Amino acid sequence: MNNPITIAIDAMGGDNSPDKVIEGIKLHSNTSRNVNYKIFGAKDLINPLISKFEISKDRFDLIHTENIVLGEDTALSAAKRGKDTSLWLAIDSLKNNNAQAIVSAGNTGALFLISKLNLKMIENIDKPALSALWPSKKGMNVVLDLGANIECNTKNLIDFSIMGSALHKALFPNENPIVALLNIGSEELKGKTIIKEAYQILNDKNFSLFKFKGYIEGNNIMDGDVNIIVSDGFTGNIALKTAEGTSNFIINELKSAITNSFLGKLSSIINYKNLKNFKNKLDPRLYNGAILLGLNKPVIKSHGSTDSIGFANSLKVCEQTIRGQLIDQIKVNIK
Amino acid sequence: MNNPITIAIDAMGGDNSPDKVIEGIKLHSNTSRNVNYKIFGAKDLINPLISKFEISKDRFDLIHTENIVLGEDTALSAAKRGKDTSLWLAIDSLKNNNAQAIVSAGNTGALFLISKLNLKMIENIDKPALSALWPSKKGMNVVLDLGANIECNTKNLIDFSIMGSALHKALFPNENPIVALLNIGSEELKGKTIIKEAYQILNDKNFSLFKFKGYIEGNNIMDGDVNIIVSDGFTGNIALKTAEGTSNFIINELKSAITNSFLGKLSSIINYKNLKNFKNKLDPRLYNGAILLGLNKPVIKSHGSTDSIGFANSLKVCEQTIRGQLIDQIKVNIK
């Protein structure tokens, strides 16, 4: 039997909230036992949804809040908005040990700033990193940093390797973490000084948490030979968004190609199941939930435009980071 | 009637050369008039191919060379190999004005170093940039730098904007160049200092050659709203290779999805023509030919593993850069 855990949820952030949030909780609660949801938001909006989706009373607490962080707030103006927003109070519940992880589909900058203010960095980690899941031929990669830090130093990249490995282990306990540094060539000599220095340290020192596989180029990210890909936040963000754009482009081209003629449409119908499997495998909702690593509690950002299925997946990420003892794993391995 | 032009060709570089090179020349010569090919390489290997592909004597000169640059040469060892390699002599023919552009499918580092040694930089340009074509929803982008410079300063990015626009104009004379800087957010405040400084200059100064559209994120590269995408060589290389990897991943997933069952196979056969159109549109041979910009002559790198169709396309790029007066356009616009 799983230990009981509690997830704090900002119900008011993102498109079509709190509807998708409450429906997402319902979906997650159907498959996960011993999870309590601490829901922060406007009770007038949330209570009817809780009735609609028939969420059992013993699964959640609803903490009513009047104030919310807006999508257009800067991180600073969101923090200044006060300590009574659904976002602030949800984060505060972690600080007070009333919950073990937080998820929000709202304002990313606000989530990160208010989390940093309240949850503090893990000792010996200088910078937090934003990480996400990225599919490969053989399973799932963790990629970081995706934009929390434009500039990074060598120690940051080492820390990211440890934090990314701890996250991968929490999410996929049966796999062995294998780290690579994102670079523009596979030879030792290439790349920026910071990356080359990180290479030396990762190569020389023996980390018990992960194996180090050297450099990886952009075209090999999805090969599945490594499962943790480390870079500074600028490069990681460019890589992730370029992959997104390429994927959208190809799938749109494909759609118009196969529905361009009567025969094309007919054969697409025959092939419906296979194409659906293909689409499902690439469904971005499966990978929903970016994780801010480096703070004393797991902070999960759901995509603002996802739906209830995507939100349920980010609740699953919350649960896995708690049950997989992500934070303890990081603390043990950071020296 | 087109003016007569001459392209210098290193026939010995890349996989399956000189076969694909000579067949590529045949394919290009079928569609392009008044182009002369100056072929550098081993006559014993090349002459039988010229007979096989029935290339007319008045279309080419063959300059016999014994020595070649090897794929595994470093740039420096390739330069030290001497002035009698097919690559060195091909570049030398540009220096002596016996040809107006060079193409090689061989060693990239060697091509760039020997070109720099012999052809010199255009005045007022500090660093060369590697550029390539990248498809978009509406046409074709020029993206640069793709790896010639790991670190760039603000002036480099301005120069790249001008050179990329001149290249786009030479290749697509009917379109108006629109430049954007690759960044991690579309707001003015985000990104690295160098990029922000380049933004200010590009925004304030009125360039006659192109319009400036601000920042672009990785997921919008293929939208077609801009057609010249500028970045430092590290970031550009990561973006290009990540796009390649994503594209390969999706197409492999698709292949296995549609051929996973009898019905799937059947419907793929019915849909063959549409899927072929889709594949053709994404055929990397169409985009073959990376252009090193900043030297006094156009230097084109064909992919080493391309075939004769890809090589013919890089000859087309050579022809377009010459006829489109790429170098003059750069010189007029660089101050």
XYZ file of C-alpha atoms in Angstrom:
670
model
C 0.000 0.000 0.000
C 1.308 3.445 -0.936
C 1.904 6.016 1.775
C -0.575 8.879 1.775
C 0.734 11.977 0.009
C -0.650 15.462 -0.639
C -0.357 17.572 -3.793
C -0.994 21.327 -3.672
C -2.849 22.622 -6.727
C -3.275 26.173 -7.978
C -6.689 25.657 -9.602
C -6.933 29.106 -11.175
C -3.993 29.274 -13.635
C -4.007 28.557 -17.386
C -6.652 28.490 -20.082
C -10.033 27.050 -19.205
C -9.295 26.778 -15.487
C -10.510 25.696 -12.996
C -12.548 23.337 -15.254
C -9.650 21.372 -16.679
C -7.899 21.341 -13.302
C -10.819 19.769 -11.472
C -11.495 17.301 -14.284
C -7.766 16.487 -14.288
C -7.932 15.776 -10.555
C -10.847 13.425 -11.177
C -8.901 11.562 -13.874
C -5.820 11.261 -11.680
C -7.772 10.199 -8.593
C -9.337 7.358 -10.582
C -5.957 5.713 -11.076
C -3.953 6.821 -8.032
C -4.634 5.793 -4.479
C -3.726 7.527 -1.265
C -3.274 10.902 -2.920
C -4.906 13.929 -1.318
C -5.418 17.099 -3.343
C -5.142 20.494 -1.678
C -7.048 22.731 -4.091
C -6.520 26.530 -3.966
C -9.008 28.773 -5.764
C -12.459 30.346 -5.986
C -15.006 28.089 -4.283
C -17.942 29.412 -6.325
C -16.283 28.157 -9.468
C -14.734 25.008 -8.047
C -17.564 23.504 -5.967
C -19.939 22.970 -8.905
C -17.122 21.249 -10.811
C -16.366 18.993 -7.870
C -20.032 17.961 -7.833
C -20.069 17.539 -11.598
C -17.032 15.258 -11.631
C -18.120 13.525 -8.425
C -14.837 13.835 -6.590
C -15.086 12.104 -3.230
C -14.895 14.427 -0.206
C -12.144 12.402 1.446
C -9.812 12.990 -1.490
C -9.466 16.780 -1.325
C -9.379 19.982 0.722
C -10.606 23.175 -0.889
C -8.936 26.367 0.299
C -10.925 29.325 -0.930
C -8.983 32.298 -2.344
C -10.353 35.523 -3.791
C -7.193 36.796 -5.420
C -5.397 35.258 -8.397
C -2.193 35.782 -10.352
C -2.969 36.875 -13.898
C -1.386 35.453 -17.039
C -0.139 38.899 -18.009
C 1.480 39.624 -14.617
C 5.241 39.912 -14.594
C 6.834 37.606 -12.015
C 7.451 40.629 -9.807
C 3.950 42.088 -10.067
C 2.555 38.615 -9.339
C 4.631 38.430 -6.152
C 3.496 41.943 -5.227
C -0.132 40.987 -5.789
C 0.037 39.601 -2.270
C 0.113 36.486 -0.182
C -3.542 35.639 -0.715
C -3.468 34.464 -4.326
C -4.235 30.831 -5.110
C -0.662 30.452 -6.382
C 1.050 31.951 -3.333
C -1.070 29.994 -0.876
C -0.522 26.727 -2.747
C 3.252 27.243 -2.573
C 2.969 28.318 1.054
C 1.330 25.005 1.915
C 4.554 23.258 0.838
C 6.622 25.565 2.998
C 4.427 24.594 5.944
C 4.697 20.887 5.069
C 0.982 20.617 4.404
C 1.731 19.306 0.910
C 4.772 17.719 -0.765
C 4.606 19.068 -4.329
C 2.860 21.876 -6.183
C 1.401 22.107 -9.677
C 0.091 25.141 -11.552
C -0.982 25.684 -15.169
C -0.673 29.445 -14.700
C 1.985 32.120 -15.033
C 5.400 30.412 -15.296
C 7.521 33.345 -14.145
C 5.272 33.910 -11.122
C 5.310 30.216 -10.180
C 9.097 30.164 -10.254
C 9.687 33.458 -8.457
C 7.179 32.825 -5.675
C 8.502 29.272 -5.300
C 12.068 30.551 -4.998
C 11.008 33.144 -2.430
C 9.212 30.590 -0.276
C 10.820 27.214 -0.782
C 14.515 28.205 -0.933
C 17.265 26.439 -2.855
C 18.652 23.052 -1.821
C 22.014 23.588 -0.086
C 25.003 23.656 -2.473
C 22.849 24.243 -5.551
C 23.316 27.730 -6.977
C 20.693 27.797 -9.702
C 17.399 26.046 -10.295
C 16.801 24.354 -13.643
C 13.660 23.798 -15.659
C 13.381 20.236 -16.918
C 10.916 18.348 -19.058
C 10.291 14.996 -20.643
C 11.241 14.417 -24.260
C 10.412 11.143 -26.052
C 13.134 8.983 -27.599
C 13.182 5.786 -29.639
C 13.671 3.734 -26.487
C 11.732 5.606 -23.814
C 11.769 9.025 -22.295
C 14.518 11.598 -21.810
C 14.804 14.262 -19.152
C 16.156 17.476 -20.722
C 17.376 20.473 -18.724
C 17.786 23.447 -18.375
C 14.983 24.653 -20.636
C 15.129 28.333 -19.879
C 15.496 29.096 -16.177
C 19.088 30.308 -16.739
C 20.315 32.049 -19.852
C 23.935 31.798 -18.741
C 25.372 28.864 -16.822
C 28.746 28.016 -15.341
C 30.475 24.654 -15.119
C 29.146 23.833 -11.649
C 25.586 24.524 -12.797
C 25.946 21.906 -15.538
C 27.248 19.350 -13.024
C 24.340 20.147 -10.682
C 21.895 19.803 -13.589
C 23.360 16.357 -14.368
C 22.703 15.235 -10.800
C 19.240 16.794 -10.562
C 18.188 15.476 -13.982
C 19.356 11.972 -13.054
C 17.495 12.082 -9.741
C 14.353 13.150 -11.613
C 14.710 10.390 -14.215
C 15.189 7.828 -11.447
C 12.055 9.100 -9.646
C 9.974 8.917 -12.831
C 11.449 5.708 -14.270
C 12.829 3.732 -11.310
C 13.683 0.681 -13.433
C 16.043 2.523 -15.755
C 19.639 3.608 -15.249
C 20.306 7.325 -15.747
C 22.816 8.088 -18.528
C 23.881 11.738 -18.878
C 25.189 13.590 -21.945
C 26.090 17.243 -22.502
C 24.411 18.928 -25.467
C 27.139 20.192 -27.784
C 27.853 20.865 -31.447
C 30.246 17.984 -31.987
C 30.955 14.643 -30.433
C 34.728 15.215 -30.215
C 36.236 16.250 -26.901
C 37.807 19.375 -28.382
C 34.666 21.053 -29.654
C 32.295 23.432 -27.951
C 32.312 26.180 -25.366
C 34.811 26.317 -22.513
C 32.126 25.822 -19.851
C 30.907 22.666 -21.557
C 34.424 21.331 -21.988
C 35.175 21.905 -18.298
C 31.941 20.158 -17.301
C 32.919 17.271 -19.585
C 36.221 16.835 -17.730
C 34.603 16.810 -14.303
C 31.797 14.462 -15.311
C 34.295 12.177 -16.993
C 36.875 12.115 -14.190
C 34.647 11.915 -11.142
C 32.675 8.762 -10.497
C 29.026 9.571 -9.866
C 27.060 6.726 -8.330
C 23.730 8.120 -9.535
C 24.421 8.100 -13.293
C 26.783 7.126 -16.084
C 28.320 9.874 -18.198
C 28.322 9.330 -21.958
C 30.083 12.510 -23.157
C 28.674 14.942 -25.687
C 25.475 14.587 -27.667
C 24.461 16.513 -30.789
C 20.952 17.777 -31.483
C 20.225 15.101 -34.069
C 20.884 12.300 -31.566
C 18.699 13.541 -28.686
C 15.906 11.129 -29.615
C 18.098 8.077 -30.309
C 17.648 6.752 -26.778
C 21.360 6.033 -26.101
C 21.296 8.501 -23.219
C 18.300 9.621 -21.168
C 19.409 12.848 -19.468
C 20.451 15.726 -21.701
C 22.128 18.677 -20.017
C 22.614 22.200 -21.374
C 22.370 25.846 -20.385
C 18.837 27.277 -20.393
C 19.247 29.278 -23.575
C 20.407 26.337 -25.681
C 17.954 23.910 -24.100
C 15.028 26.222 -24.751
C 16.044 26.694 -28.405
C 16.391 22.912 -28.845
C 13.032 22.093 -27.227
C 11.103 24.740 -29.151
C 12.775 23.872 -32.445
C 11.786 20.234 -31.925
C 8.205 21.346 -31.214
C 8.085 23.490 -34.344
C 9.564 20.765 -36.535
C 7.134 18.227 -35.186
C 4.135 20.499 -35.834
C 5.381 21.298 -39.336
C 5.805 17.657 -40.328
C 2.497 16.537 -38.879
C 0.659 19.348 -40.672
C 2.384 18.500 -43.960
C 1.447 14.873 -43.434
C -2.171 15.734 -42.685
C -2.562 17.754 -45.836
C -0.740 15.073 -47.867
C -2.972 12.205 -46.814
C -6.228 14.106 -47.079
C -5.451 15.761 -50.388
C -7.505 13.427 -52.534
C -10.431 11.074 -52.317
C -8.154 8.031 -52.374
C -5.929 9.618 -49.784
C -8.891 10.191 -47.486
C -10.177 6.674 -48.043
C -6.851 5.079 -47.233
C -6.462 7.265 -44.166
C -9.741 5.881 -42.891
C -8.564 2.316 -43.467
C -5.331 3.227 -41.733
C -7.118 5.120 -38.967
C -6.042 2.912 -36.087
C -2.362 2.933 -37.025
C -2.316 6.670 -37.534
C -4.076 7.091 -34.213
C -1.401 5.029 -32.498
C 1.199 7.224 -34.135
C -0.579 10.370 -33.003
C -1.021 9.034 -29.479
C 2.653 8.283 -29.135
C 3.477 11.891 -30.000
C 0.617 13.401 -27.977
C 2.166 16.351 -26.105
C -0.278 15.818 -23.229
C 1.685 12.687 -22.357
C 4.731 14.808 -21.633
C 2.889 17.619 -19.875
C 4.556 18.898 -16.752
C 7.850 20.780 -16.636
C 9.702 20.379 -13.368
C 11.622 23.175 -11.651
C 14.540 21.467 -9.943
C 16.823 22.824 -7.221
C 14.257 23.981 -4.669
C 13.476 22.121 -1.468
C 10.182 20.849 -2.895
C 9.103 19.667 -6.360
C 7.482 22.493 -8.355
C 5.610 21.382 -11.464
C 4.426 23.640 -14.277
C 1.588 22.305 -16.387
C 1.270 23.762 -19.880
C -1.262 26.611 -19.788
C -3.112 25.405 -22.859
C -3.321 21.709 -21.994
C -6.626 19.990 -21.192
C -7.755 17.772 -18.315
C -5.802 14.770 -19.650
C -2.635 16.842 -19.785
C -3.290 18.247 -16.315
C -3.839 14.731 -14.951
C -0.431 13.808 -16.379
C 1.226 16.675 -14.542
C -0.434 15.401 -11.333
C 1.134 12.035 -12.116
C 4.525 13.743 -12.381
C 3.892 15.355 -8.967
C 3.056 11.987 -7.475
C 6.120 10.295 -8.985
C 8.497 12.999 -7.761
C 7.114 12.596 -4.221
C 7.022 8.777 -4.174
C 10.402 8.586 -5.923
C 11.905 10.811 -3.205
C 13.303 13.208 -5.783
C 14.437 15.851 -3.296
C 16.183 13.376 -1.000
C 17.946 11.826 -3.980
C 19.233 15.241 -5.050
C 20.377 16.120 -1.529
C 22.274 12.840 -1.098
C 24.100 13.276 -4.406
C 24.919 16.987 -4.239
C 28.061 17.636 -2.249
C 20.548 34.379 -72.704
C 22.474 33.785 -69.486
C 26.098 34.893 -69.258
C 28.596 32.058 -69.238
C 29.772 31.110 -65.747
C 32.237 28.592 -64.346
C 31.892 26.427 -61.220
C 34.957 24.815 -59.649
C 34.295 21.288 -58.370
C 36.325 19.136 -56.022
C 35.319 15.774 -57.486
C 37.061 13.625 -54.881
C 35.338 14.524 -51.593
C 32.465 12.714 -49.858
C 31.053 9.193 -49.998
C 30.874 7.510 -53.381
C 32.863 10.199 -55.181
C 33.691 10.956 -57.926
C 30.695 8.903 -59.210
C 27.944 11.016 -57.645
C 29.809 14.203 -58.492
C 30.069 13.441 -62.188
C 26.471 12.173 -62.367
C 25.423 15.319 -60.478
C 27.189 17.450 -63.083
C 25.316 15.596 -65.816
C 21.967 16.228 -64.084
C 22.727 19.910 -63.563
C 24.041 20.418 -67.102
C 20.771 19.033 -68.506
C 18.803 21.900 -67.021
C 21.316 24.758 -66.886
C 22.796 26.473 -69.881
C 26.037 28.373 -70.199
C 27.582 26.765 -67.156
C 31.101 25.410 -67.428
C 32.387 22.895 -64.885
C 36.019 22.941 -63.814
C 36.494 19.429 -62.414
C 39.453 18.700 -60.116
C 40.369 15.075 -59.436
C 41.856 11.767 -60.596
C 41.449 11.456 -64.381
C 41.547 7.643 -64.331
C 38.445 7.611 -62.193
C 36.704 10.583 -63.744
C 37.144 10.015 -67.492
C 35.188 6.729 -67.612
C 32.343 8.431 -65.713
C 32.306 11.338 -68.122
C 31.950 8.840 -70.980
C 29.302 6.884 -69.093
C 27.173 9.951 -68.428
C 27.917 11.411 -71.865
C 28.918 14.865 -70.677
C 29.672 17.051 -73.674
C 33.331 18.131 -74.018
C 32.455 21.794 -74.340
C 30.834 21.811 -70.892
C 33.847 20.960 -68.713
C 37.600 21.129 -68.100
C 39.218 18.271 -66.210
C 42.245 19.196 -64.131
C 44.017 16.041 -63.054
C 45.222 15.836 -59.450
C 47.015 12.954 -57.745
C 46.639 14.110 -54.162
C 43.385 14.368 -52.183
C 42.212 15.621 -48.797
C 40.951 12.747 -46.668
C 37.724 12.721 -44.686
C 39.649 12.072 -41.480
C 42.142 14.933 -42.021
C 41.955 17.778 -39.539
C 41.572 21.140 -41.259
C 45.218 21.859 -40.507
C 46.585 18.530 -41.720
C 44.498 18.957 -44.878
C 46.090 22.349 -45.511
C 49.512 20.865 -44.838
C 48.836 18.034 -47.286
C 49.913 20.523 -49.908
C 48.771 22.718 -52.740
C 48.226 19.874 -55.175
C 45.055 18.343 -53.708
C 41.837 18.484 -55.721
C 40.349 20.674 -52.986
C 43.200 23.184 -52.812
C 43.447 23.502 -56.602
C 39.678 23.961 -56.969
C 39.745 26.811 -54.443
C 42.863 28.215 -56.090
C 41.009 28.472 -59.392
C 38.606 30.957 -57.737
C 41.505 33.004 -56.427
C 42.834 33.217 -59.987
C 39.389 34.125 -61.334
C 39.173 30.977 -63.410
C 35.911 30.063 -61.665
C 33.280 32.004 -59.682
C 32.155 29.506 -57.031
C 33.398 26.243 -55.543
C 31.582 23.146 -54.338
C 32.939 20.139 -52.452
C 31.253 17.166 -50.776
C 34.448 16.471 -48.822
C 36.009 17.507 -45.532
C 34.131 20.548 -44.178
C 36.880 21.889 -41.924
C 39.421 21.603 -44.731
C 37.139 23.320 -47.238
C 36.621 26.243 -44.871
C 40.219 26.628 -43.746
C 41.742 26.399 -47.224
C 39.048 28.761 -48.546
C 39.829 31.286 -45.815
C 43.550 31.040 -46.517
C 43.110 31.634 -50.222
C 39.985 33.693 -50.780
C 40.221 36.164 -47.865
C 37.366 37.819 -46.028
C 35.193 40.529 -47.596
C 36.301 43.895 -46.215
C 34.515 44.893 -42.982
C 33.331 41.378 -42.245
C 35.119 39.860 -39.257
C 33.790 36.314 -39.278
C 32.430 33.977 -41.933
C 29.114 32.240 -41.319
C 27.823 28.881 -42.411
C 24.308 29.102 -43.804
C 21.794 26.620 -45.141
C 18.270 26.327 -46.446
C 15.488 25.266 -44.098
C 11.928 24.693 -45.367
C 8.987 26.656 -43.984
C 5.215 26.589 -44.534
C 5.513 29.325 -47.145
C 8.839 28.677 -48.836
C 12.435 28.470 -47.820
C 14.426 30.046 -44.999
C 18.097 30.872 -44.890
C 19.476 30.061 -41.423
C 22.903 31.155 -40.176
C 25.376 30.720 -38.500
C 25.252 26.934 -38.301
C 28.557 26.308 -36.637
C 31.391 28.370 -38.105
C 31.587 30.480 -34.914
C 30.889 29.196 -31.424
C 30.954 32.698 -29.965
C 29.666 35.790 -31.759
C 29.551 39.487 -30.980
C 26.861 42.000 -31.870
C 28.521 43.105 -35.105
C 28.761 39.489 -36.276
C 24.984 39.111 -35.920
C 24.407 42.282 -37.940
C 26.807 41.031 -40.621
C 25.026 37.672 -40.670
C 21.697 39.477 -41.204
C 23.105 41.260 -44.245
C 24.861 38.199 -45.666
C 21.851 35.953 -45.093
C 19.560 38.457 -46.793
C 21.906 38.777 -49.779
C 21.942 34.985 -50.070
C 18.146 34.719 -49.852
C 17.811 37.391 -52.533
C 20.265 35.552 -54.808
C 18.401 32.263 -54.382
C 14.837 33.654 -54.394
C 14.963 36.956 -56.299
C 11.173 37.416 -56.199
C 10.915 37.415 -52.425
C 11.666 40.133 -49.899
C 14.168 39.203 -47.192
C 12.757 39.402 -43.644
C 15.244 38.894 -40.809
C 14.650 37.663 -37.247
C 17.051 36.908 -34.401
C 16.719 33.462 -32.826
C 15.958 33.930 -29.140
C 14.154 32.296 -26.251
C 11.290 34.774 -26.008
C 9.548 37.216 -28.280
C 9.699 40.093 -25.785
C 12.368 42.755 -26.159
C 13.704 42.186 -22.655
C 14.582 38.519 -22.951
C 17.762 36.851 -24.091
C 21.496 37.403 -24.067
C 23.079 40.852 -24.086
C 24.655 40.363 -27.522
C 21.288 39.472 -29.022
C 19.572 42.406 -27.332
C 22.204 44.805 -28.661
C 21.844 43.376 -32.162
C 18.063 43.811 -31.834
C 18.492 47.522 -31.092
C 20.787 48.134 -34.055
C 18.662 46.134 -36.486
C 15.551 47.882 -35.234
C 16.934 51.436 -35.274
C 18.930 51.411 -38.480
C 17.104 51.225 -41.762
C 18.533 48.468 -43.927
C 17.479 48.662 -47.563
C 18.224 44.987 -48.187
C 15.805 43.511 -45.628
C 13.049 44.115 -43.117
C 13.697 43.295 -39.464
C 10.946 41.424 -37.622
C 12.497 41.148 -34.132
C 12.982 37.911 -32.240
C 11.858 34.463 -33.271
C 11.558 31.377 -31.075
C 12.533 27.875 -32.160
C 8.923 26.734 -32.580
C 8.215 29.481 -35.130
C 11.211 28.949 -37.438
C 9.087 27.036 -39.957
C 6.022 29.325 -39.870
C 7.216 31.321 -42.884
C 6.661 34.796 -41.364
C 10.369 35.530 -41.704
C 12.848 33.959 -44.104
C 16.272 34.740 -42.641
C 17.020 33.418 -39.160
C 20.151 34.718 -37.475
C 22.003 33.260 -34.497
C 25.480 32.455 -33.230
C 26.995 29.271 -34.614
C 26.548 27.226 -31.465
C 22.831 27.915 -31.150
C 22.195 27.624 -34.883
C 23.928 24.261 -35.057
C 21.942 22.930 -32.090
C 18.684 24.135 -33.677
C 19.428 22.660 -37.110
C 20.537 19.292 -35.774
C 17.639 19.072 -33.324
C 15.238 19.719 -36.219
C 16.949 16.975 -38.230
C 16.726 14.523 -35.352
C 13.071 15.331 -34.679
C 12.208 14.958 -38.335
C 13.947 11.564 -38.567
C 12.256 10.398 -35.382
C 8.767 11.313 -36.533
C 9.183 9.872 -40.012
C 10.477 6.582 -38.591
C 7.582 6.428 -36.126
C 5.193 7.106 -38.979
C 6.755 4.427 -41.168
C 6.420 1.789 -38.502
C 2.860 2.942 -37.704
C 1.558 2.658 -41.259
C 3.260 -0.610 -42.070
C 2.418 -2.318 -38.812
C -0.472 -4.371 -40.143
C -1.804 -5.787 -43.372
C -4.501 -3.112 -43.600
C -1.926 -0.468 -42.837
C 0.297 -1.700 -45.642
C -2.630 -1.888 -48.033
C -3.765 1.636 -47.327
C -0.201 2.901 -47.616
C -0.101 1.476 -51.113
C -3.373 3.208 -52.008
C -1.993 6.382 -50.489
C 1.402 5.916 -52.128
C 1.312 9.001 -54.313
C 0.313 11.343 -51.502
C 2.895 9.937 -49.149
C 5.468 10.249 -51.894
C 4.598 13.923 -52.333
C 4.988 14.361 -48.610
C 8.350 12.616 -48.644
C 9.518 14.605 -51.652
C 8.712 17.874 -49.976
C 10.881 16.913 -47.017
C 13.630 15.317 -49.131
C 16.902 16.619 -47.649
C 18.535 16.463 -51.087
C 16.393 19.445 -52.055
C 18.131 21.538 -49.434
C 21.615 20.177 -50.044
C 24.348 22.771 -50.094
C 25.531 24.773 -47.104
C 27.015 28.134 -48.026
C 30.040 29.655 -46.293
C 29.425 33.411 -46.394
C 31.897 36.216 -45.790
C 34.671 35.249 -48.194
C 35.291 36.960 -51.501
C 33.807 34.034 -53.420
C 30.851 31.699 -52.764
C 32.009 28.456 -51.105
C 29.427 25.660 -51.103
C 29.590 22.496 -49.012
C 27.562 19.580 -50.300
C 26.576 16.963 -47.723
C 29.143 14.156 -47.814
C 26.527 11.419 -47.879
C 24.211 12.908 -50.506
C 23.760 11.330 -53.940
C 23.922 12.718 -57.488
C 20.543 14.467 -57.129
C 21.719 16.197 -53.958
C 25.018 17.113 -55.572
C 23.180 18.561 -58.593
C 21.202 20.718 -56.158
C 24.376 22.093 -54.634
C 25.548 22.947 -58.167
C 22.262 24.826 -58.575
C 23.046 26.757 -55.387
C 26.494 27.609 -56.845
C 24.886 28.845 -60.044
C 22.287 30.944 -58.197
C 24.862 32.598 -55.957
C 26.891 33.565 -59.036
C 23.974 34.741 -61.201
C 22.353 36.475 -58.224
C 25.587 38.400 -57.609
C 25.707 37.332 -53.995
C 29.179 38.718 -53.273
C 28.470 42.119 -54.831
C 25.216 42.354 -52.879
C 27.059 41.684 -49.630
C 29.784 44.211 -50.442
C 27.293 46.962 -51.303
C 25.367 46.443 -48.065
C 28.278 46.008 -45.641
C 29.638 49.331 -44.506
